[in-house]
Amino acid sequence: MSVSPSPLTPFPLPVSMVDPFGRHVSYLRVSVTDRCDFRCVYCMSEHMTFLPKVDLLSLEELDRLCTAFVHKGVRKLRITGGEPLVRRNIMWLFRALSRHLGTGALEELTLTTNGSQLPKFAQELADCGVKRINVSLDTLDADRFKAITRWGELAQVAAGLDAAAKAGLQVKINAVALKGVNEFEIVDLVRFAHDRGADLTLIETMPLGDIDGDRTDQYLPLSIVRARLMDEFTLEDIPYRTGGPARYVRVKETGGRLGFITPMTHNFCESCNRVRLTCTGTLYMCLGQDDAADLRSVLRASTDDAALSRAIDEAISRKPKGHDFIIDRRSKKPAVARHMSVTGG
Ligand code: SAM
Ligand code: SF4
């Protein structure tokens, strides 16, 4: 691809974006594709309708938008999806964005992945300045892995974890806690992650998008998981934060860190520092609300980044106080219609 990154200095020095509730927005998550090589049961239905390819921003446009955010004070950029590593030529975007690490404008460039493409890309990611990645892994059992991801192979992800280790990438493993599926495997997941020197973060299922199953059947409050883990381990609260919503403990017996992301049982909105950009240039100011800003039309209307900067400011001024997720038998519909793969997990 013969595109070049947008120039370095169209903006004045970084300013910080502050929302109406005084929260500094310094973290941008970018879903670079809504497509994926897996079909996880809590994330997608088996037969998904994906966005038409013509609606997608080009990699060059994604670079221009991300750069605008960096110039407005974003310090941490996470590339996600869908499965970001299945987007064609995605390494071009990583290479382009890595220049902001070089200037110090960006503190961290990172990635959330299902791990399937890491054997191919781990080394190149490390070469682009990526230091830490999140890999999603809900089970260590090959059959259960197939049942959860529908299309995935555990061996491929295991090879991906090895490739990441070889490339020197620090890995955090994310696991969604699923009632009746992996709930009695969490102790094993803790040991597996900590044996590899990886943190483990547990996530509650969130009501995003229609899936084939019933979410009340999947939802497992992490308060229950935590109580059970305490039969096996000593959990010590620690102040460690990664800029995300996870609350961490140290597992005394393994020495490793364990995070809990509890959007359902404990709302973490008061410290939310992030906004999310989709692959069509729609900016969501909250994962759990529908309000959004169309940055693609602003981007395409002019090459002048000042208009973009104003549109971003206007969007941030509408960042809501929080979400109100609820999963129970009475509310069968998802809180928001779009899937996690669209907004970016
Ligand atoms: N494909 C990549 C992956 O799986 O890591 C990146 C995108 S995926 C949407 C990001 C994270 O969101 C994954 O850890 C996944 O387990 C999680 N996720 C997806 N749907 C979810 C839901 N409804 N509730 C909670 N977590 C969800
Ligand atoms: Fe794909 Fe990630 Fe969603 Fe699984 S959680 S279907 S890997 S986007």
mmCIF file of N, CA, C and O and ligand atoms in Angstrom, residues 29 35-38 40 42-44 79-84 111-115 134-138 174-176 203-209 211 215 218 263 339-342 344-345, ligand 1:
data_model
loop_
_atom_site.group_PDB
_atom_site.id
_atom_site.type_symbol
_atom_site.label_atom_id
_atom_site.label_comp_id
_atom_site.label_asym_id
_atom_site.label_seq_id
_atom_site.Cartn_x
_atom_site.Cartn_y
_atom_site.Cartn_z
ATOM 1 N N ARG A 29 -9.902 3.978 22.130
ATOM 2 C CA ARG A 29 -9.937 2.605 21.610
ATOM 3 C C ARG A 29 -10.477 2.656 20.199
ATOM 4 O O ARG A 29 -11.490 3.313 19.955
ATOM 5 N N ARG A 35 -15.166 -7.304 11.643
ATOM 6 C CA ARG A 35 -15.083 -8.722 11.245
ATOM 7 C C ARG A 35 -14.181 -9.521 12.179
ATOM 8 O O ARG A 35 -13.356 -8.936 12.879
ATOM 9 N N CYS A 36 -14.327 -10.823 12.122
ATOM 10 C CA CYS A 36 -13.536 -11.656 13.022
ATOM 11 C C CYS A 36 -13.462 -13.068 12.471
ATOM 12 O O CYS A 36 -14.371 -13.516 11.768
ATOM 13 N N ASP A 37 -12.381 -13.766 12.819
ATOM 14 C CA ASP A 37 -12.254 -15.171 12.418
ATOM 15 C C ASP A 37 -12.854 -16.114 13.460
ATOM 16 O O ASP A 37 -12.842 -17.322 13.281
ATOM 17 N N PHE A 38 -13.370 -15.570 14.580
ATOM 18 C CA PHE A 38 -14.098 -16.365 15.571
ATOM 19 C C PHE A 38 -15.551 -15.871 15.615
ATOM 20 O O PHE A 38 -15.867 -14.816 15.057
ATOM 21 N N CYS A 40 -17.468 -15.822 18.933
ATOM 22 C CA CYS A 40 -17.691 -16.126 20.358
ATOM 23 C C CYS A 40 -19.170 -15.945 20.712
ATOM 24 O O CYS A 40 -19.798 -14.962 20.312
ATOM 25 N N TYR A 42 -20.833 -15.088 23.302
ATOM 26 C CA TYR A 42 -21.313 -13.914 24.037
ATOM 27 C C TYR A 42 -21.151 -12.633 23.230
ATOM 28 O O TYR A 42 -21.630 -11.577 23.623
ATOM 29 N N CYS A 43 -20.421 -12.718 22.112
ATOM 30 C CA CYS A 43 -20.076 -11.516 21.351
ATOM 31 C C CYS A 43 -20.864 -11.406 20.055
ATOM 32 O O CYS A 43 -21.349 -10.327 19.706
ATOM 33 N N MET A 44 -20.999 -12.517 19.349
ATOM 34 C CA MET A 44 -21.614 -12.470 18.015
ATOM 35 C C MET A 44 -22.622 -13.600 17.863
ATOM 36 O O MET A 44 -22.541 -14.618 18.535
ATOM 37 N N ILE A 79 -5.768 -0.646 19.776
ATOM 38 C CA ILE A 79 -6.351 -1.114 18.520
ATOM 39 C C ILE A 79 -7.106 -2.402 18.825
ATOM 40 O O ILE A 79 -6.567 -3.338 19.414
ATOM 41 N N THR A 80 -8.391 -2.419 18.422
ATOM 42 C CA THR A 80 -9.218 -3.567 18.745
ATOM 43 C C THR A 80 -10.192 -3.821 17.600
ATOM 44 O O THR A 80 -10.012 -3.336 16.494
ATOM 45 N N GLY A 81 -11.246 -4.584 17.865
ATOM 46 C CA GLY A 81 -12.190 -4.900 16.785
ATOM 47 C C GLY A 81 -13.459 -5.475 17.394
ATOM 48 O O GLY A 81 -13.774 -5.180 18.550
ATOM 49 N N GLY A 82 -14.040 -6.331 16.652
ATOM 50 C CA GLY A 82 -13.635 -7.353 15.720
ATOM 51 C C GLY A 82 -12.225 -7.866 16.040
ATOM 52 O O GLY A 82 -11.690 -7.619 17.098
ATOM 53 N N GLU A 83 -11.702 -8.617 15.126
ATOM 54 C CA GLU A 83 -10.323 -9.066 15.317
ATOM 55 C C GLU A 83 -9.411 -8.155 14.497
ATOM 56 O O GLU A 83 -9.388 -8.235 13.273
ATOM 57 N N PRO A 84 -8.669 -7.269 15.200
ATOM 58 C CA PRO A 84 -7.892 -6.266 14.468
ATOM 59 C C PRO A 84 -6.871 -6.877 13.516
ATOM 60 O O PRO A 84 -6.599 -6.326 12.449
ATOM 61 N N LEU A 111 -2.965 -3.344 21.906
ATOM 62 C CA LEU A 111 -3.819 -4.162 21.050
ATOM 63 C C LEU A 111 -4.620 -5.142 21.893
ATOM 64 O O LEU A 111 -4.107 -5.684 22.869
ATOM 65 N N THR A 112 -5.880 -5.355 21.499
ATOM 66 C CA THR A 112 -6.648 -6.468 22.063
ATOM 67 C C THR A 112 -6.921 -7.448 20.935
ATOM 68 O O THR A 112 -7.425 -7.055 19.883
ATOM 69 N N THR A 113 -6.589 -8.697 21.144
ATOM 70 C CA THR A 113 -6.683 -9.686 20.057
ATOM 71 C C THR A 113 -7.149 -11.035 20.587
ATOM 72 O O THR A 113 -6.969 -11.336 21.768
ATOM 73 N N ASN A 114 -7.717 -11.834 19.692
ATOM 74 C CA ASN A 114 -8.049 -13.203 20.097
ATOM 75 C C ASN A 114 -6.830 -14.118 19.982
ATOM 76 O O ASN A 114 -6.910 -15.299 20.297
ATOM 77 N N GLY A 115 -5.725 -13.603 19.483
ATOM 78 C CA GLY A 115 -4.465 -14.350 19.493
ATOM 79 C C GLY A 115 -4.216 -15.214 18.273
ATOM 80 O O GLY A 115 -3.099 -15.693 18.059
ATOM 81 N N ASN A 134 -3.382 -7.434 25.023
ATOM 82 C CA ASN A 134 -4.386 -8.250 25.700
ATOM 83 C C ASN A 134 -4.794 -9.375 24.773
ATOM 84 O O ASN A 134 -5.110 -9.131 23.609
ATOM 85 N N VAL A 135 -4.765 -10.578 25.287
ATOM 86 C CA VAL A 135 -5.202 -11.734 24.499
ATOM 87 C C VAL A 135 -6.406 -12.355 25.211
ATOM 88 O O VAL A 135 -6.356 -12.625 26.410
ATOM 89 N N SER A 136 -7.472 -12.568 24.454
ATOM 90 C CA SER A 136 -8.683 -13.134 25.057
ATOM 91 C C SER A 136 -8.615 -14.646 25.038
ATOM 92 O O SER A 136 -8.336 -15.243 24.001
ATOM 93 N N LEU A 137 -8.846 -15.240 26.173
ATOM 94 C CA LEU A 137 -8.795 -16.705 26.281
ATOM 95 C C LEU A 137 -9.701 -17.106 27.453
ATOM 96 O O LEU A 137 -9.403 -16.810 28.597
ATOM 97 N N ASP A 138 -10.805 -17.781 27.125
ATOM 98 C CA ASP A 138 -11.811 -18.060 28.147
ATOM 99 C C ASP A 138 -11.700 -19.454 28.736
ATOM 100 O O ASP A 138 -12.352 -19.753 29.735
ATOM 101 N N ASN A 174 -7.396 -11.959 28.969
ATOM 102 C CA ASN A 174 -8.760 -11.580 29.341
ATOM 103 C C ASN A 174 -9.662 -12.794 29.233
ATOM 104 O O ASN A 174 -9.629 -13.482 28.205
ATOM 105 N N ALA A 175 -10.451 -13.048 30.246
ATOM 106 C CA ALA A 175 -11.414 -14.141 30.170
ATOM 107 C C ALA A 175 -12.779 -13.633 30.594
ATOM 108 O O ALA A 175 -12.914 -12.966 31.626
ATOM 109 N N VAL A 176 -13.782 -13.919 29.787
ATOM 110 C CA VAL A 176 -15.160 -13.588 30.154
ATOM 111 C C VAL A 176 -15.678 -14.731 31.017
ATOM 112 O O VAL A 176 -15.549 -15.903 30.645
ATOM 113 N N ILE A 203 -13.851 -10.755 33.139
ATOM 114 C CA ILE A 203 -14.834 -9.772 32.657
ATOM 115 C C ILE A 203 -16.236 -10.347 32.806
ATOM 116 O O ILE A 203 -16.469 -11.524 32.514
ATOM 117 N N GLU A 204 -17.176 -9.496 33.226
ATOM 118 C CA GLU A 204 -18.582 -9.908 33.233
ATOM 119 C C GLU A 204 -19.175 -9.705 31.836
ATOM 120 O O GLU A 204 -18.812 -8.747 31.154
ATOM 121 N N THR A 205 -20.079 -10.562 31.419
ATOM 122 C CA THR A 205 -20.719 -10.355 30.110
ATOM 123 C C THR A 205 -21.569 -9.095 30.157
ATOM 124 O O THR A 205 -22.248 -8.819 31.147
ATOM 125 N N MET A 206 -21.528 -8.358 29.077
ATOM 126 C CA MET A 206 -22.308 -7.118 28.978
ATOM 127 C C MET A 206 -23.377 -7.272 27.901
ATOM 128 O O MET A 206 -23.141 -7.952 26.899
ATOM 129 N N PRO A 207 -24.521 -6.644 28.090
ATOM 130 C CA PRO A 207 -25.630 -6.827 27.141
ATOM 131 C C PRO A 207 -25.482 -5.979 25.882
ATOM 132 O O PRO A 207 -26.163 -4.973 25.696
ATOM 133 N N LEU A 208 -24.592 -6.386 25.000
ATOM 134 C CA LEU A 208 -24.315 -5.607 23.784
ATOM 135 C C LEU A 208 -24.649 -6.435 22.545
ATOM 136 O O LEU A 208 -23.988 -7.418 22.251
ATOM 137 N N GLY A 209 -25.647 -6.023 21.823
ATOM 138 C CA GLY A 209 -25.965 -6.671 20.547
ATOM 139 C C GLY A 209 -26.705 -7.977 20.731
ATOM 140 O O GLY A 209 -26.567 -8.664 21.744
ATOM 141 N N ILE A 211 -27.369 -11.770 20.308
ATOM 142 C CA ILE A 211 -26.600 -12.989 20.086
ATOM 143 C C ILE A 211 -27.616 -14.113 19.943
ATOM 144 O O ILE A 211 -28.802 -13.893 20.170
ATOM 145 N N ARG A 215 -28.736 -14.073 27.312
ATOM 146 C CA ARG A 215 -27.642 -13.605 28.154
ATOM 147 C C ARG A 215 -27.825 -13.947 29.631
ATOM 148 O O ARG A 215 -26.865 -14.056 30.369
ATOM 149 N N GLN A 218 -25.846 -16.802 30.463
ATOM 150 C CA GLN A 218 -24.381 -16.664 30.437
ATOM 151 C C GLN A 218 -23.845 -15.864 31.612
ATOM 152 O O GLN A 218 -22.700 -16.024 32.012
ATOM 153 N N PRO A 263 -18.618 -4.348 35.051
ATOM 154 C CA PRO A 263 -19.558 -3.310 34.633
ATOM 155 C C PRO A 263 -20.956 -3.540 35.191
ATOM 156 O O PRO A 263 -21.743 -2.602 35.332
ATOM 157 N N HIS A 339 -23.018 -4.648 18.557
ATOM 158 C CA HIS A 339 -22.190 -5.657 19.213
ATOM 159 C C HIS A 339 -20.894 -5.026 19.709
ATOM 160 O O HIS A 339 -20.447 -4.009 19.197
ATOM 161 N N MET A 340 -20.273 -5.714 20.664
ATOM 162 C CA MET A 340 -18.973 -5.291 21.195
ATOM 163 C C MET A 340 -17.956 -5.158 20.056
ATOM 164 O O MET A 340 -17.081 -4.305 20.066
ATOM 165 N N SER A 341 -18.082 -6.016 19.050
ATOM 166 C CA SER A 341 -17.129 -6.025 17.933
ATOM 167 C C SER A 341 -17.232 -4.766 17.080
ATOM 168 O O SER A 341 -16.323 -4.451 16.327
ATOM 169 N N VAL A 342 -18.354 -4.052 17.170
ATOM 170 C CA VAL A 342 -18.497 -2.812 16.416
ATOM 171 C C VAL A 342 -17.845 -1.672 17.179
ATOM 172 O O VAL A 342 -17.029 -0.916 16.649
ATOM 173 N N GLY A 344 -15.829 -1.946 19.754
ATOM 174 C CA GLY A 344 -14.462 -2.258 20.165
ATOM 175 C C GLY A 344 -14.388 -2.530 21.649
ATOM 176 O O GLY A 344 -14.688 -1.677 22.474
ATOM 177 N N GLY A 345 -14.009 -3.763 21.995
ATOM 178 C CA GLY A 345 -13.964 -4.139 23.417
ATOM 179 C C GLY A 345 -12.678 -3.726 24.076
ATOM 180 O O GLY A 345 -11.808 -3.160 23.457
HETATM 181 N N1 SAM B 1 -11.288 -9.982 18.900
HETATM 182 C C1 SAM B 1 -10.507 -9.418 19.931
HETATM 183 C C2 SAM B 1 -10.602 -10.246 21.202
HETATM 184 O O1 SAM B 1 -11.458 -11.117 21.275
HETATM 185 O O2 SAM B 1 -9.821 -9.967 22.106
HETATM 186 C C3 SAM B 1 -10.820 -7.964 20.232
HETATM 187 C C4 SAM B 1 -12.251 -7.557 20.261
HETATM 188 S S1 SAM B 1 -13.259 -8.320 21.482
HETATM 189 C C5 SAM B 1 -14.803 -7.538 21.178
HETATM 190 C C6 SAM B 1 -12.630 -7.561 22.959
HETATM 191 C C7 SAM B 1 -13.017 -8.187 24.263
HETATM 192 O O3 SAM B 1 -14.394 -8.019 24.457
HETATM 193 C C8 SAM B 1 -12.733 -9.670 24.366
HETATM 194 O O4 SAM B 1 -11.957 -9.896 25.531
HETATM 195 C C9 SAM B 1 -14.100 -10.287 24.506
HETATM 196 O O5 SAM B 1 -14.041 -11.421 25.321
HETATM 197 C C10 SAM B 1 -14.886 -9.166 25.099
HETATM 198 N N2 SAM B 1 -16.341 -9.232 24.838
HETATM 199 C C11 SAM B 1 -16.981 -9.378 23.652
HETATM 200 N N3 SAM B 1 -18.320 -9.312 23.810
HETATM 201 C C12 SAM B 1 -18.533 -9.121 25.124
HETATM 202 C C13 SAM B 1 -19.704 -8.973 25.931
HETATM 203 N N4 SAM B 1 -20.924 -8.988 25.414
HETATM 204 N N5 SAM B 1 -19.520 -8.781 27.258
HETATM 205 C C14 SAM B 1 -18.278 -8.736 27.820
HETATM 206 N N6 SAM B 1 -17.149 -8.860 27.116
HETATM 207 C C15 SAM B 1 -17.263 -9.055 25.787
#
